[in-house]
Coordinates of C-alpha atoms in Angstrom, one line a residue:
M19 CA -21.7 44.4 42.2
S20 CA -24.1 42.9 40.4
D21 CA -25.1 39.2 40.0
W22 CA -26.8 39.8 36.7
P23 CA -24.8 39.5 33.8
E24 CA -24.6 42.6 31.5
G25 CA -27.0 43.0 28.5
R26 CA -29.8 40.6 30.0
N27 CA -32.1 43.5 29.8
G28 CA -32.1 43.6 26.3
G29 CA -29.3 46.3 25.9
Q30 CA -31.7 49.1 27.6
G31 CA -29.5 49.2 30.7
E32 CA -30.3 48.9 34.2
R33 CA -32.9 51.7 35.4
Y34 CA -33.6 50.4 39.1
G35 CA -32.0 47.9 41.4
R36 CA -29.0 47.0 41.9
G37 CA -26.3 47.4 39.2
S38 CA -28.5 50.1 37.1
A39 CA -26.9 52.4 35.2
S40 CA -29.1 55.4 35.9
P41 CA -27.5 57.6 38.0
R42 CA -30.9 58.4 40.1
P43 CA -32.8 55.4 40.9
E44 CA -36.5 55.6 39.8
S45 CA -38.7 55.4 43.0
A46 CA -40.8 52.5 42.9
R47 CA -44.5 52.9 41.6
A48 CA -47.3 53.0 43.6
M49 CA -50.2 50.4 42.8
P50 CA -53.3 52.0 42.3
H51 CA -56.1 51.1 44.7
V52 CA -58.9 52.6 46.5
R53 CA -58.2 53.9 50.3
R54 CA -60.8 54.1 52.6
R55 CA -61.1 55.6 55.9
P56 CA -60.2 52.5 58.6
A57 CA -62.6 50.6 59.4
P58 CA -64.2 50.4 63.0
P59 CA -62.7 47.7 65.0
Q60 CA -64.1 44.3 64.3
S61 CA -65.0 41.3 66.5
P62 CA -63.1 39.0 67.1
P63 CA -60.0 41.2 67.6
H64 CA -57.5 41.4 64.9
I65 CA -55.1 38.5 64.2
P66 CA -51.7 39.0 63.3
P67 CA -50.7 37.4 59.9
Q68 CA -48.7 34.4 59.9
Q69 CA -44.7 34.6 59.7
G70 CA -43.5 34.9 56.2
Q71 CA -46.6 36.4 54.9
G72 CA -44.6 39.0 53.0
Y73 CA -45.5 42.1 55.3
E74 CA -44.9 43.7 58.4
D75 CA -48.2 44.0 60.4
G76 CA -48.9 45.2 64.4
P77 CA -51.1 47.1 66.7
G78 CA -52.6 50.4 64.6
Y79 CA -51.3 49.4 61.3
D80 CA -52.8 50.0 58.4
S81 CA -51.3 48.7 55.3
G82 CA -54.2 50.8 53.1
Y83 CA -54.8 47.4 51.5
N84 CA -58.3 47.5 50.2
T85 CA -60.2 44.6 52.5
G86 CA -63.3 44.3 50.1
Q87 CA -65.6 47.5 51.5
V88 CA -65.5 49.0 48.3
Y89 CA -67.9 46.3 47.1
G90 CA -70.7 47.2 49.5
G91 CA -69.3 49.4 52.0
G92 CA -71.2 46.9 54.6
Q93 CA -69.9 45.3 58.0
R94 CA -69.8 41.3 58.5
A95 CA -72.3 39.5 59.7
G96 CA -72.6 39.6 63.7
G97 CA -70.7 42.9 63.8
P98 CA -72.3 46.2 65.2
G99 CA -74.2 46.6 61.9
G100 CA -75.7 43.6 61.9
G101 CA -77.6 41.7 59.5
G102 CA -74.3 40.6 57.1
Y103 CA -73.5 42.3 53.8
G104 CA -74.4 44.7 52.1
G105 CA -75.4 47.6 53.8
R106 CA -73.6 50.5 56.0
G107 CA -74.4 50.6 59.8
G108 CA -77.9 49.4 60.1
D109 CA -78.8 49.8 56.3
S110 CA -77.8 46.7 55.4
G111 CA -79.6 44.8 52.2
Y112 CA -80.6 41.6 54.5
V113 CA -83.6 42.1 56.7
Q114 CA -83.8 39.7 59.7
P115 CA -86.8 37.6 59.3
R116 CA -89.6 38.7 62.3
A117 CA -90.6 36.0 64.5
A118 CA -94.0 33.7 63.7
P119 CA -96.8 35.2 65.8
N120 CA -97.5 33.5 68.6
W121 CA -101.4 32.3 68.2
G122 CA -102.0 30.1 71.4
R123 CA -101.2 33.0 73.4
R124 CA -103.3 35.4 71.4
I125 CA -106.3 32.9 71.2
K126 CA -105.7 32.4 75.2
V127 CA -105.7 36.0 76.1
G128 CA -108.7 36.9 73.5
A129 CA -110.5 33.8 75.1
L130 CA -109.5 35.2 78.9
T131 CA -110.7 38.9 77.5
L132 CA -114.1 37.7 76.3
V133 CA -114.7 35.9 79.7
V134 CA -113.7 38.8 81.9
V135 CA -116.3 40.9 79.7
V136 CA -119.0 38.0 79.7
L137 CA -118.9 37.6 83.6
A138 CA -118.8 41.6 84.2
V139 CA -121.7 42.2 81.9
S140 CA -123.8 39.3 83.7
V141 CA -123.0 40.5 86.9
G142 CA -123.8 44.1 86.1
T143 CA -127.3 42.7 84.5
Y144 CA -128.0 40.8 87.7
F145 CA -127.8 43.7 90.2
W146 CA -129.5 46.2 87.7
A147 CA -132.6 43.4 87.4
D148 CA -132.6 42.6 91.3
G149 CA -133.0 46.3 92.4
K150 CA -135.5 46.7 89.8
L151 CA -138.0 43.8 92.2
K152 CA -140.4 45.7 94.4
R153 CA -140.1 43.1 97.3
E154 CA -143.4 44.6 99.0
V155 CA -145.2 41.7 100.7
D156 CA -143.8 40.4 104.1
L157 CA -144.8 36.5 103.9
S158 CA -144.0 36.4 107.8
K159 CA -146.8 38.4 108.7
V160 CA -148.9 35.4 107.7
I161 CA -149.8 32.9 110.8
E162 CA -150.5 29.6 111.5
R163 CA -148.8 28.1 108.3
P164 CA -148.9 24.9 106.9
S165 CA -145.4 22.8 107.2
E166 CA -143.1 23.1 104.4
G167 CA -142.9 20.3 101.6
D168 CA -140.7 19.3 98.9
G169 CA -140.5 21.6 95.8
T170 CA -141.1 25.3 95.7
N171 CA -144.6 26.6 95.6
Y172 CA -145.4 30.5 94.1
L173 CA -148.8 32.3 94.1
V174 CA -148.7 33.9 90.9
V175 CA -151.7 36.7 90.8
G176 CA -152.5 39.0 87.8
S177 CA -154.2 42.1 89.2
D178 CA -156.4 44.7 87.8
S179 CA -154.0 47.3 89.0
R180 CA -154.2 50.4 86.8
E181 CA -150.6 52.1 88.7
G182 CA -148.8 53.7 86.4
M183 CA -151.3 54.0 83.2
T184 CA -152.9 56.8 81.8
S185 CA -156.2 57.9 81.0
E186 CA -155.1 57.0 77.2
D187 CA -153.8 53.7 78.3
K188 CA -156.8 52.8 80.6
K189 CA -159.2 53.7 77.4
K190 CA -157.0 51.6 75.2
L191 CA -157.0 48.5 77.5
H192 CA -160.2 48.3 78.1
T193 CA -159.5 48.4 82.0
G194 CA -161.9 51.2 83.4
S195 CA -161.0 53.7 85.9
A196 CA -161.6 51.7 89.3
E197 CA -159.9 52.7 92.1
G198 CA -157.3 50.5 94.1
K199 CA -156.7 46.7 93.1
R200 CA -158.4 43.4 92.9
T201 CA -157.3 40.2 91.6
D202 CA -157.8 39.4 88.3
S203 CA -156.3 35.7 88.4
M204 CA -154.8 33.4 90.6
M205 CA -152.6 30.4 90.4
I206 CA -150.4 28.2 92.6
L207 CA -147.3 26.8 90.0
H208 CA -145.5 23.9 92.1
D209 CA -141.9 23.3 90.4
G210 CA -140.3 20.1 91.8
S211 CA -138.4 17.2 90.8
N212 CA -141.7 15.7 88.6
G213 CA -142.2 18.5 86.3
P214 CA -143.8 21.5 86.7
T215 CA -147.5 21.7 87.8
L216 CA -149.9 25.1 87.6
I217 CA -153.1 24.8 88.9
S218 CA -155.6 27.8 88.6
L219 CA -158.1 29.5 91.2
P220 CA -161.5 30.6 90.1
R221 CA -161.3 34.3 91.6
D222 CA -165.0 33.1 92.0
S223 CA -164.1 30.0 94.6
N224 CA -165.9 29.6 97.7
V225 CA -163.5 30.0 100.3
E226 CA -163.6 30.5 104.1
I227 CA -161.4 33.7 105.6
P228 CA -159.2 32.4 108.4
S229 CA -157.9 34.4 111.6
F230 CA -154.8 36.8 110.4
V231 CA -153.0 39.5 111.1
G232 CA -153.5 42.9 109.6
S233 CA -150.8 44.1 107.1
E234 CA -150.6 47.0 108.0
S235 CA -152.2 47.5 111.6
G236 CA -150.5 44.6 113.1
K237 CA -153.5 43.9 114.7
K238 CA -155.1 39.9 114.9
F239 CA -158.7 39.5 113.1
A240 CA -160.1 36.1 114.9
G241 CA -161.8 33.9 112.3
T242 CA -165.5 33.6 112.4
G243 CA -166.3 31.2 109.8
R244 CA -167.4 33.6 106.9
T245 CA -166.8 32.1 103.2
T246 CA -166.6 34.7 100.7
K247 CA -165.4 34.7 97.0
L248 CA -161.0 33.9 96.9
N249 CA -160.1 37.7 95.1
A250 CA -162.0 39.5 98.4
A251 CA -159.2 38.2 101.2
Y252 CA -157.1 40.3 98.6
A253 CA -159.3 43.4 98.2
E254 CA -159.8 43.2 102.3
D255 CA -156.3 43.2 103.4
G256 CA -153.9 42.7 100.4
P257 CA -151.7 39.9 99.2
E258 CA -150.7 38.6 102.7
L259 CA -154.3 37.9 103.8
L260 CA -154.5 36.0 100.0
V261 CA -151.4 33.8 101.0
R262 CA -152.9 32.7 104.3
T263 CA -156.5 32.7 102.8
V264 CA -154.8 29.9 100.2
E265 CA -152.9 28.1 102.5
F266 CA -155.9 27.7 105.1
N267 CA -157.9 26.5 102.4
T268 CA -155.4 24.2 100.7
G269 CA -153.1 23.1 103.2
L270 CA -150.2 23.9 100.8
R271 CA -147.4 26.3 102.4
I272 CA -146.7 28.8 100.0
D273 CA -143.0 30.1 99.5
H274 CA -142.6 32.7 96.9
Y275 CA -145.6 35.7 95.8
V276 CA -145.0 36.9 92.3
E277 CA -148.0 39.4 91.4
I278 CA -148.3 41.4 88.0
G279 CA -150.6 44.5 87.0
F280 CA -152.3 45.1 83.7
G281 CA -149.6 47.8 82.7
G282 CA -146.6 45.6 83.1
F283 CA -148.3 42.6 81.6
A284 CA -149.1 44.4 78.2
N285 CA -145.8 45.8 78.2
I286 CA -143.6 42.9 78.3
V287 CA -145.9 41.6 75.4
D288 CA -144.9 44.5 73.3
A289 CA -141.2 44.6 74.4
I290 CA -140.6 40.8 72.9
G291 CA -142.6 41.5 70.0
G292 CA -146.1 39.8 70.8
V293 CA -146.9 36.3 71.3
E294 CA -148.3 33.7 69.2
M295 CA -151.3 31.8 70.1
D296 CA -153.4 29.4 68.1
I297 CA -157.5 30.2 68.8
P298 CA -159.5 27.5 68.1
K299 CA -162.8 29.2 67.9
A300 CA -163.6 33.1 67.2
F301 CA -164.8 34.9 70.0
K302 CA -165.8 38.7 71.4
D303 CA -166.2 40.4 74.0
K304 CA -167.3 44.1 74.5
N305 CA -166.2 44.3 78.3
S306 CA -162.3 43.3 77.5
G307 CA -162.3 44.5 74.2
A308 CA -161.6 40.9 72.5
D309 CA -162.3 40.7 68.9
F310 CA -160.2 37.7 67.8
Q311 CA -160.6 35.2 64.6
A312 CA -159.9 31.2 64.9
G313 CA -156.6 30.4 63.9
K314 CA -152.7 31.1 64.8
Q315 CA -152.1 35.0 65.1
T316 CA -149.5 36.8 66.9
L317 CA -151.0 39.0 70.0
N318 CA -149.7 42.4 70.9
G319 CA -149.8 43.7 74.6
E320 CA -153.3 45.0 73.6
Q321 CA -154.7 42.1 72.8
S322 CA -153.1 39.8 75.0
L323 CA -154.7 41.1 77.8
A324 CA -158.4 41.1 76.5
F325 CA -157.5 37.4 75.7
V326 CA -156.7 36.5 79.3
R327 CA -159.5 39.1 80.6
T328 CA -162.2 37.7 78.9
R329 CA -164.9 35.4 80.3
Y330 CA -168.3 36.5 79.3
A331 CA -167.9 35.3 75.6
F332 CA -167.6 31.9 77.2
A333 CA -169.8 29.3 78.6
G334 CA -167.8 28.2 80.8
S335 CA -166.8 31.5 82.2
D336 CA -164.1 31.9 84.7
L337 CA -163.2 28.6 84.1
D338 CA -162.7 28.8 80.4
R339 CA -161.1 31.7 81.3
T340 CA -158.5 30.1 83.4
K341 CA -157.4 27.6 81.0
N342 CA -156.7 30.4 78.6
Q343 CA -154.7 32.3 81.0
Q344 CA -152.6 29.0 81.6
K345 CA -152.6 28.8 78.2
F346 CA -151.3 32.6 77.1
L347 CA -148.9 32.3 80.0
A348 CA -147.0 29.4 79.1
A349 CA -146.7 30.7 75.7
L350 CA -145.5 34.2 76.6
A351 CA -142.7 32.0 78.5
S352 CA -141.7 29.8 76.2
Q353 CA -141.4 32.9 73.4
T354 CA -139.3 34.9 75.7
A355 CA -136.8 32.3 76.9
T356 CA -135.1 31.9 73.3
P357 CA -131.8 32.8 72.1
S358 CA -133.2 35.4 69.9
T359 CA -134.5 37.2 73.3
I360 CA -131.9 36.4 75.6
L361 CA -128.8 36.9 73.6
N362 CA -129.9 40.0 72.0
P363 CA -129.7 42.7 74.7
F364 CA -132.0 45.0 72.5
K365 CA -135.2 43.1 73.4
L366 CA -133.7 41.3 76.3
Y367 CA -133.3 44.5 78.4
P368 CA -136.6 46.0 77.3
T369 CA -138.3 42.9 78.0
M370 CA -136.7 42.4 81.5
G371 CA -137.5 46.3 82.1
A372 CA -140.7 46.1 81.4
G373 CA -141.7 43.4 83.5
L374 CA -139.5 44.3 86.3
D375 CA -141.0 47.5 86.7
T376 CA -144.0 46.7 87.7
L377 CA -143.4 42.8 89.5
V378 CA -144.7 42.9 93.4
V379 CA -142.6 40.1 94.7
D380 CA -142.2 38.7 98.6
K381 CA -139.1 39.9 100.7
D382 CA -137.2 36.8 100.4
M383 CA -137.9 36.7 96.5
S384 CA -134.5 36.5 94.6
L385 CA -133.9 36.9 91.1
W386 CA -132.7 33.6 91.0
S387 CA -135.9 32.1 92.3
L388 CA -137.8 34.3 89.8
G389 CA -135.8 33.0 86.7
N390 CA -136.8 29.5 88.2
M391 CA -140.0 30.1 88.1
F392 CA -140.4 31.4 84.9
F393 CA -138.9 28.8 83.4
A394 CA -140.7 26.4 85.6
M395 CA -144.1 28.2 83.9
K396 CA -142.4 27.3 80.4
G397 CA -141.9 24.0 81.3
V398 CA -145.9 23.6 81.5
T399 CA -146.7 23.2 78.0
G400 CA -143.2 21.7 77.2
G401 CA -144.6 18.1 77.9
E402 CA -143.1 18.0 81.2
G403 CA -145.6 19.5 83.4
T404 CA -149.1 19.6 83.9
S405 CA -151.8 22.5 83.9
M406 CA -155.6 22.2 85.9
N407 CA -158.0 23.9 87.5
I408 CA -158.3 23.1 91.1
P409 CA -160.8 20.1 91.5
L410 CA -164.5 21.4 92.2
T411 CA -167.6 19.5 93.1
G412 CA -169.8 21.1 90.0
G413 CA -172.1 22.6 92.9
S414 CA -172.1 26.7 94.1
V415 CA -172.7 28.4 97.6
N416 CA -174.2 32.1 96.7
G417 CA -173.3 31.8 93.1
N418 CA -169.7 30.6 94.1
L419 CA -167.5 28.1 92.7
V420 CA -167.1 25.0 95.8
W421 CA -164.0 23.3 95.6
D422 CA -163.8 19.3 95.9
K423 CA -162.2 18.5 99.1
D424 CA -161.1 15.1 99.2
K425 CA -159.5 15.7 95.7
V426 CA -157.9 18.7 97.0
K427 CA -156.3 17.1 100.1
Q428 CA -155.0 14.2 97.5
L429 CA -153.5 16.9 95.0
V430 CA -151.8 18.7 98.1
E431 CA -150.1 15.6 99.2
Q432 CA -148.6 14.6 95.8
L433 CA -147.5 18.2 95.9
K434 CA -146.1 18.3 99.1
N435 CA -144.1 14.9 98.6
D436 CA -143.2 16.2 94.8
E437 CA -145.1 12.8 93.4
K438 CA -146.2 12.9 90.1
V439 CA -149.7 14.6 90.1
T440 CA -152.4 11.8 89.3
V441 CA -155.4 14.2 90.4
K442 CA -157.7 15.7 87.6
G443 CA -158.9 19.0 87.7
S444 CA -161.9 20.8 86.6

């Protein structure tokens, strides 16, 4: 029995529900909606609806009601697809921003890599260069040596060795073809706390040949008091006798020996691209091949060798030549020890190779000591050094120059004590 009064539906009769006049009630209409395959489980787990929500639910129940995925098909933020709404699985329209690069860490790694590379190259270069040195002079064979003093004393020798030179090279450099080798220049370089001092020893200096032990034979030769030119000592028994003679006549102990020949000297100059010199007066010498105009000019290897060998064009002969040698070597060192050479491998390695291949040094010479000598040579003209000829009396014996023994003694004492040099040379 219906609780509704008759005719409530406008006379149309009840079509369904209680009191319907229809013999067969019409089934309930289905509300159109989009059905989708069940969504994958979400997190957090499904929470049943509160009591009174108007429908039953439970584990595994699917009401078929659209959950909103029809609009985007994406998964909720934090779900398996990640990235929030708007995409399926991992293909959502939302892209998680990439973390900012750690520039501090990148800079540290880059700096560390650079340091490692520089150290590796430096160590490799050191051993490469050290292996090129010709350690052929044994100073332990020198007898009756003077006591050691402060600072370091180098005997720097330029020889007329033609070793490794072709006939064309000899002709080009005007060296002649004499066999063997002789000293063409000799200098003492003192490196101390009061600045470097460069002292030229004229090859025509009159000196006494002392007792010595033969470098090859090991036989001892007694001194007889004979005197001769300084460069004759080198010709007689090589570097060891030259060192012994210099030490005997000066009283100054020589710590290291360095020698370079004609060819090596010219190669070094060419490797650095020439040496700029300011020549105060034009001169010409057919023996050395020199032909220079006055003024500033850049000398190549051939010209440089002619410049340091010329003596017949000067009134002072060998004395003027030694002054030119000092001037040139200081300029060479100054122009080589520059960032444009040291930091440029295309200049540094050829320069080192050209010089080291022809250098002859003592057995105790390290590459470090050689570098110190080089920078001390540079400092001679840097305002902190002194260059001079050994003091002379002005007289001669058999045409040879005579040293002023009193001044030489005073000079040596100042060098031994590493004092500022006040003695004037010739």
